[in-house]
mmCIF file of C-alpha atoms in Angstrom:
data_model
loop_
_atom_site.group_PDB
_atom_site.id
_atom_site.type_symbol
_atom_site.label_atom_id
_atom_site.label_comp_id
_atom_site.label_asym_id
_atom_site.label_seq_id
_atom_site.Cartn_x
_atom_site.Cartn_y
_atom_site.Cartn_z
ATOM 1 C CA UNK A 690 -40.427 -37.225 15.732
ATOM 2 C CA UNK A 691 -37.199 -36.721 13.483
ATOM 3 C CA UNK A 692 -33.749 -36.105 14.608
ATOM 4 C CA UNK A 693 -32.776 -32.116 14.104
ATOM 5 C CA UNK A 694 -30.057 -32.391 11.043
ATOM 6 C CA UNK A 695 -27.607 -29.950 12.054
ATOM 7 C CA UNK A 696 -25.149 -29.068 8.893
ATOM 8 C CA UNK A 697 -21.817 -26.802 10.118
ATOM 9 C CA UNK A 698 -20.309 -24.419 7.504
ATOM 10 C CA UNK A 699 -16.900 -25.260 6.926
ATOM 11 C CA UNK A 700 -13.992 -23.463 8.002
ATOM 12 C CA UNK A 701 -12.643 -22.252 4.865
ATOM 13 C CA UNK A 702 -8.497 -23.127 4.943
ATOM 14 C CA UNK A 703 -6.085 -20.470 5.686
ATOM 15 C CA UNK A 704 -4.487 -18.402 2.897
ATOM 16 C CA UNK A 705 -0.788 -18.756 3.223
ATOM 17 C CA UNK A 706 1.000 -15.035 3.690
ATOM 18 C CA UNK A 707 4.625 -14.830 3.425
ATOM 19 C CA UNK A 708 6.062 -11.812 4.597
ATOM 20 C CA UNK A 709 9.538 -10.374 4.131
ATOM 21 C CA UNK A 710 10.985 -7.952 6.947
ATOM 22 C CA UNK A 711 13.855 -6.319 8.369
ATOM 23 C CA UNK A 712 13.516 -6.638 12.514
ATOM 24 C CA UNK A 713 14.743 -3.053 12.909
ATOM 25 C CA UNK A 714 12.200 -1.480 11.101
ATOM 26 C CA UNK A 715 9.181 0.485 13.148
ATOM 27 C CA UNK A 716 6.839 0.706 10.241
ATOM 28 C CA UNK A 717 7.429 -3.320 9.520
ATOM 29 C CA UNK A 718 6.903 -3.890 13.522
ATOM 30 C CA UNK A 719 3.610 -2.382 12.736
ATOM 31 C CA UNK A 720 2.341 -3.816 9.906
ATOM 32 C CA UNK A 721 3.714 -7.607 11.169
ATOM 33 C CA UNK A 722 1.762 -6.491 14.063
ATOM 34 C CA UNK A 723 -1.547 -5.805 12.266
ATOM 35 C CA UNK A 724 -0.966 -8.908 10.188
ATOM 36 C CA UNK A 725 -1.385 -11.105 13.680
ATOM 37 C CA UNK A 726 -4.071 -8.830 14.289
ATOM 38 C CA UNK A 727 -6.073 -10.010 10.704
ATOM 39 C CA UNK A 728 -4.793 -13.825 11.166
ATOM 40 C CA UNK A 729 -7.519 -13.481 14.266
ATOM 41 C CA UNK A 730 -10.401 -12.821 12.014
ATOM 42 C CA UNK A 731 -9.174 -13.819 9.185
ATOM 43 C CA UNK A 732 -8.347 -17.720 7.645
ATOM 44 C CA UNK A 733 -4.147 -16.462 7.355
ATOM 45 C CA UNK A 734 -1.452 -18.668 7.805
ATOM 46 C CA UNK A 735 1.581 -16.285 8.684
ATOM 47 C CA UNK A 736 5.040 -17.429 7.330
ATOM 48 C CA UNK A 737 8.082 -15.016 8.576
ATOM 49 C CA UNK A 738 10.742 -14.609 6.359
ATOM 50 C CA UNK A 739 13.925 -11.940 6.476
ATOM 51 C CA UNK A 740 14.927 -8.502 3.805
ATOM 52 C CA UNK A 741 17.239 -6.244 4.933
ATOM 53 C CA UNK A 742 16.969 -2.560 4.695
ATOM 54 C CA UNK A 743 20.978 -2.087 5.033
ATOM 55 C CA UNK A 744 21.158 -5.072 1.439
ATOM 56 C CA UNK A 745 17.845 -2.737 -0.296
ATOM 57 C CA UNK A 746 20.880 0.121 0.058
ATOM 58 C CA UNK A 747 24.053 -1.280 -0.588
ATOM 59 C CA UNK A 748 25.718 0.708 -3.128
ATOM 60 C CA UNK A 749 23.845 4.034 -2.495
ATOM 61 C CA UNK A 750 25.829 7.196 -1.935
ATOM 62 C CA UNK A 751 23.072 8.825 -0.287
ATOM 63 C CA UNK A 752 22.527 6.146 3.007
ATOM 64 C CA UNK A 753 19.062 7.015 2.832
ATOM 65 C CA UNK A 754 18.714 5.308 6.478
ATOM 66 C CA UNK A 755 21.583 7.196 8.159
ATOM 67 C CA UNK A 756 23.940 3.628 9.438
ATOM 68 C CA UNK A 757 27.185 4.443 8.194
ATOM 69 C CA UNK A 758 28.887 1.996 10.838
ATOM 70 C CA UNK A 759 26.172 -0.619 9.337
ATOM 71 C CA UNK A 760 24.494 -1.600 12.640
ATOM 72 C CA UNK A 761 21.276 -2.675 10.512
ATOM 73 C CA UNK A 762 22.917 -6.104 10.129
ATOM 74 C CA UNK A 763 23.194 -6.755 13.264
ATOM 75 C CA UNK A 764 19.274 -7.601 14.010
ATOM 76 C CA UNK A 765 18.867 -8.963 10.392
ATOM 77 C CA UNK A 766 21.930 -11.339 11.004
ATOM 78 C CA UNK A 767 20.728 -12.514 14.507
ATOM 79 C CA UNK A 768 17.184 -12.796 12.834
ATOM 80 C CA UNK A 769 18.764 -14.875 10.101
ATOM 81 C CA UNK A 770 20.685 -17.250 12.692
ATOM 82 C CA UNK A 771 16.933 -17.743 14.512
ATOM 83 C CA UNK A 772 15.377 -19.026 11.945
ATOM 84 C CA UNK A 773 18.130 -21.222 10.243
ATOM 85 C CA UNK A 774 18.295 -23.129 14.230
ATOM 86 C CA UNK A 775 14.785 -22.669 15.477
ATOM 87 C CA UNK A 776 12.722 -22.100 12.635
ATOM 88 C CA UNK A 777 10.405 -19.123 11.224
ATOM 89 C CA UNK A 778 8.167 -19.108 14.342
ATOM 90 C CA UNK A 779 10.645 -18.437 16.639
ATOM 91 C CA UNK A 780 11.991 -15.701 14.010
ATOM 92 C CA UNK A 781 8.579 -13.761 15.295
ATOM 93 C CA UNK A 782 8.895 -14.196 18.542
ATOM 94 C CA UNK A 783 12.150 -12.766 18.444
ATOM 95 C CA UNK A 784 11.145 -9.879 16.179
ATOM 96 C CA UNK A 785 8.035 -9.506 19.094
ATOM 97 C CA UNK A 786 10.549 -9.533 21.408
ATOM 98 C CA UNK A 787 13.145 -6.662 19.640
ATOM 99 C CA UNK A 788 9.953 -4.005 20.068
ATOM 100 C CA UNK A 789 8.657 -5.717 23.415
ATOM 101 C CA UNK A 790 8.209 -3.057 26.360
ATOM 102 C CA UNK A 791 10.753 -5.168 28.691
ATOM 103 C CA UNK A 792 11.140 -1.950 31.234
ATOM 104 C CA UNK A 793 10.608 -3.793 34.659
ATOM 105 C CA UNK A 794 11.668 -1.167 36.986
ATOM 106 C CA UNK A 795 8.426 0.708 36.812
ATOM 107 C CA UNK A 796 10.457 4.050 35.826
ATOM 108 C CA UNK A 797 9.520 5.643 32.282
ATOM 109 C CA UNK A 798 11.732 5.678 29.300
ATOM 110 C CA UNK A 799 13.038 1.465 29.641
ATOM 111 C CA UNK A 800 13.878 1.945 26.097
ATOM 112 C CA UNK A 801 13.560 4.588 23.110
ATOM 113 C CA UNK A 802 9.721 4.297 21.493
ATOM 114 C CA UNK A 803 11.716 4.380 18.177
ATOM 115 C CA UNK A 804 14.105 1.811 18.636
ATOM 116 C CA UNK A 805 14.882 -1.723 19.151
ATOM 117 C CA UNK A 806 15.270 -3.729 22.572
ATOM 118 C CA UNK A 807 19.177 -4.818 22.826
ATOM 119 C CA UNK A 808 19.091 -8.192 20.681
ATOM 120 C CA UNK A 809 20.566 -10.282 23.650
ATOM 121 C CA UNK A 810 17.752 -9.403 25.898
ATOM 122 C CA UNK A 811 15.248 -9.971 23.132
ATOM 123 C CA UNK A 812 16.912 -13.353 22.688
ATOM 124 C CA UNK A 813 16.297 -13.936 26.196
ATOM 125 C CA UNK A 814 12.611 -12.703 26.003
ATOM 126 C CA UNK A 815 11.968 -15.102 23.611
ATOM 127 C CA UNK A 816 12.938 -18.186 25.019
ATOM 128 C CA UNK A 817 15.706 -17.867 22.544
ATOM 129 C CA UNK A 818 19.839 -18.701 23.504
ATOM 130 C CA UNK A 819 21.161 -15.757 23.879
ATOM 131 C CA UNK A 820 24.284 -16.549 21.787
ATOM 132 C CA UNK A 821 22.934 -16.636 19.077
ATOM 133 C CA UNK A 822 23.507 -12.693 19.355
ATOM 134 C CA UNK A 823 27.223 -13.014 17.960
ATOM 135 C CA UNK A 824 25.672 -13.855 14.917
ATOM 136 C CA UNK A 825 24.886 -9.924 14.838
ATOM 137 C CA UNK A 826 28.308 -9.365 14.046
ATOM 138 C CA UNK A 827 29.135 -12.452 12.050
ATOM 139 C CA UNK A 828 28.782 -12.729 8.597
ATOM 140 C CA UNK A 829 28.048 -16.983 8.982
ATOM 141 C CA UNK A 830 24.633 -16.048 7.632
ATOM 142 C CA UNK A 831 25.096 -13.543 5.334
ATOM 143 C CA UNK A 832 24.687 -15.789 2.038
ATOM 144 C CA UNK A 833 21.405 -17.494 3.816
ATOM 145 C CA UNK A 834 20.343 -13.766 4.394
ATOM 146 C CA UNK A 835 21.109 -12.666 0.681
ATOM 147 C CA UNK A 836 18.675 -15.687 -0.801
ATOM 148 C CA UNK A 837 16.004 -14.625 1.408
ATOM 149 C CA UNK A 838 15.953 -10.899 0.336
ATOM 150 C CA UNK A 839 16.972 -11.802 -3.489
ATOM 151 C CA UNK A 840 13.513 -13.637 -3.269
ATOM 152 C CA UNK A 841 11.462 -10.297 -1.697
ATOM 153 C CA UNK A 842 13.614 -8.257 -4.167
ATOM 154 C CA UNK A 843 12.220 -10.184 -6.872
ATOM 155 C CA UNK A 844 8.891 -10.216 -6.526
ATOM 156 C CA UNK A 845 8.788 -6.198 -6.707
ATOM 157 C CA UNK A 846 11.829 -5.048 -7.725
ATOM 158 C CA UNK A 847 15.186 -3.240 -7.325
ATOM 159 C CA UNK A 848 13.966 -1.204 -3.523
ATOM 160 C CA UNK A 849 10.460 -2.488 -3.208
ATOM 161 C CA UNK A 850 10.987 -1.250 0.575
ATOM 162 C CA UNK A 851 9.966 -3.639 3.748
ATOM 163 C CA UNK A 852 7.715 -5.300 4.662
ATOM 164 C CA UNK A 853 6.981 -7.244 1.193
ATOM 165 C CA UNK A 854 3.964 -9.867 1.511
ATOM 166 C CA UNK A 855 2.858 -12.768 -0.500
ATOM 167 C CA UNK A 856 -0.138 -14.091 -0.589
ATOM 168 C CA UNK A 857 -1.376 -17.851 -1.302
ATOM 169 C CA UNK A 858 0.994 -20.361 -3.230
ATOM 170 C CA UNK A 859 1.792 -19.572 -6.962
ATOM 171 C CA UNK A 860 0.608 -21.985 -9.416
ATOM 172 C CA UNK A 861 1.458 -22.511 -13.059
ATOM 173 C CA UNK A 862 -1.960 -20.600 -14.157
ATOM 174 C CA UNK A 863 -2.130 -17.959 -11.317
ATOM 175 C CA UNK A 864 0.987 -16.142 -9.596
ATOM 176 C CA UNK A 865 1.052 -15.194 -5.931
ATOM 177 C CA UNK A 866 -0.226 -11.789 -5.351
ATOM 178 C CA UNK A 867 2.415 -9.678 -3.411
ATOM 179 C CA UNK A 868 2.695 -6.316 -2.694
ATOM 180 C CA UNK A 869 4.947 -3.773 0.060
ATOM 181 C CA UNK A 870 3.274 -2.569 2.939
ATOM 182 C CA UNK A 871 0.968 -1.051 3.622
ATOM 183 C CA UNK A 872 2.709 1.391 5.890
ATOM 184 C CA UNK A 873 0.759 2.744 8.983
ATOM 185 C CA UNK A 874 1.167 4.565 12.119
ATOM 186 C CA UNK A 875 -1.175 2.796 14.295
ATOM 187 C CA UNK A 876 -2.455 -0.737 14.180
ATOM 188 C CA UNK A 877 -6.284 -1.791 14.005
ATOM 189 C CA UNK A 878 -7.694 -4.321 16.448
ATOM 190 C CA UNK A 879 -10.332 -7.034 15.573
ATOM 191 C CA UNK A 880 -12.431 -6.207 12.512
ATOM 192 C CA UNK A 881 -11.086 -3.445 11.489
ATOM 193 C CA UNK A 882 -7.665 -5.341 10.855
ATOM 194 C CA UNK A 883 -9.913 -7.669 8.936
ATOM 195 C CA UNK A 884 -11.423 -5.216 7.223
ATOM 196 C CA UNK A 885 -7.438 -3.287 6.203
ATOM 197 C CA UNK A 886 -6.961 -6.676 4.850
ATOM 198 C CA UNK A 887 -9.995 -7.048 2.586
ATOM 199 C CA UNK A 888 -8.912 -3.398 1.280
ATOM 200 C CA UNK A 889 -5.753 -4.276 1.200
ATOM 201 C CA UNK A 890 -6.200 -7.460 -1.300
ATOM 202 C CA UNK A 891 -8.875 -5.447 -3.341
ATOM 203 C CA UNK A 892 -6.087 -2.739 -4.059
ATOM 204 C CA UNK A 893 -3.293 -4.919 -4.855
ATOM 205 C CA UNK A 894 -5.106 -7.348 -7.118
ATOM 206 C CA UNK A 895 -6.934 -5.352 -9.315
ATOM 207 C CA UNK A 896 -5.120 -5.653 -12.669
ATOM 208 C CA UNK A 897 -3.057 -2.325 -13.365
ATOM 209 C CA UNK A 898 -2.809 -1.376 -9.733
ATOM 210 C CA UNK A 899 0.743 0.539 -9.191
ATOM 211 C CA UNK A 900 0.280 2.426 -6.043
ATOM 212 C CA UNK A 901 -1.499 3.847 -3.055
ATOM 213 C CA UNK A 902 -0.319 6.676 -0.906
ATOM 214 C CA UNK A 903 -2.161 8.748 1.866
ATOM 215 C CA UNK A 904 -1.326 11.948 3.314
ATOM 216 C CA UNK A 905 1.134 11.702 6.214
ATOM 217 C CA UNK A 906 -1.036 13.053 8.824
ATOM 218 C CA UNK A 907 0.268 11.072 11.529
ATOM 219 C CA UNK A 908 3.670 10.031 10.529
ATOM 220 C CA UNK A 909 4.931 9.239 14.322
ATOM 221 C CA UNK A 910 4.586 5.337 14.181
ATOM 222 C CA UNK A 911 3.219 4.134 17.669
ATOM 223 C CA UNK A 912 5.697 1.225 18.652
ATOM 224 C CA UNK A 913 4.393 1.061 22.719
ATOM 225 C CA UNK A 914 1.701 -0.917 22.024
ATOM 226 C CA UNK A 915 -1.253 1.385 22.226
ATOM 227 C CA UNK A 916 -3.148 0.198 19.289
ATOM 228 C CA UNK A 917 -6.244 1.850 17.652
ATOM 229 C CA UNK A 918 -9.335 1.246 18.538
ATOM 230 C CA UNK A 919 -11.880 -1.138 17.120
ATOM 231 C CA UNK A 920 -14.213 -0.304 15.235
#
């Protein structure tokens, strides 16, 4: 009688994915969200790095995102502070934290469903010291902040837009494949956010590939929490 021979597949290693946000974003809360969603089914190794929306506009006349006091640097800025002490881990907490239901009273309405949690109280959420919010109002970090997006802004260009994501290390024969977006209005759960990812690369790495839009049927983004289905 002969010992059963049992040979395991090997894991395959995680891709590296470097993604480039701006906290205050609902459409980036969604796609970071779907992103942790894919790393489930998917060999990804998520790496959280900062663009702001309020440095993709400086300059414009038109303030296509309607902050003329410039309160967009105030979550970009904490953001910035988090990672430089605590590292880019804790930067997604915190960003969890920003769009985190953290109503306790029971009563409806703890927060706007299209807005941010106050960045103190995030802070707090995250296991995070909660002065690190005067950096929102600081500009301490504003050089750190201007590297990072510099970097997102030059893998795509003048407004490439947030979220921007990189994936696997660059090499001298092969360059990282990187891309915005996508943008959607609810996110997938299990295998069907593995399956937005294989779609996702297959778009975005085919040689000549510009651009992808769908019809805005459902333009509301859904920030709460109530995800789509799996499929």
């Amino acid at each position: 009688m002969t010992a059963e021979v049992v040979l395991s597949t090997p894991r395959p290693r995680p891709r590296t994915v470097d993604v480039w946000f701006d906290p205050a974003c609902p459409y980036t809360w969604l796609t970071a969200r779907w992103l942790r969603e894919a790393a489930r089914v998917r060999p990804l190794e998520l790496r959280w790095r900062l663009m702001s929306l309020a440095l993709l506009n400086e300059g414009r006349d038109d303030g296509p995102e309607g902050d003329p006091v410039g309160y967009l640097m105030v979550p970009v800025r904490i953001g910035t502070a988090v990672r430089h002490h605590h590292g880019q881990e804790a930067l997604a907490d915190f960003h969890a934290s920003l769009w985190a239901d953290l109503n306790t009273s029971g009563e409806q309405g703890g927060r706007s469903q299209k807005w941010i949690n106050d960045p103190a109280r995030a802070l707090s959420h995250a296991g995070l010291p909660e002065e690190l919010a005067a950096a929102g109002t600081s500009t301490a970090y504003d050089g750190e902040l201007r590297v990072s997006h510099a970097q997102a802004v030059a893998l795509l260009g003048p407004r490439p837009g947030t979220p921007v994501v990189v994936v696997g290390e660059p090499t001298e024969c092969r360059p990282s494949l990187a891309f915005f977006g996508p943008v959607i209005s609810r996110v997938p759960k299990g295998e069907a956010a593995g399956r937005l990812w294989d779609g996702t690369l297959l778009v975005a790495g085919t040689p000549g590939f510009h651009a992808l839009k769908g019809r805005a049927a459902d333009p509301d983004p859904d920030v709460t929490g109530a995800d789509a289905d799996p499929a």
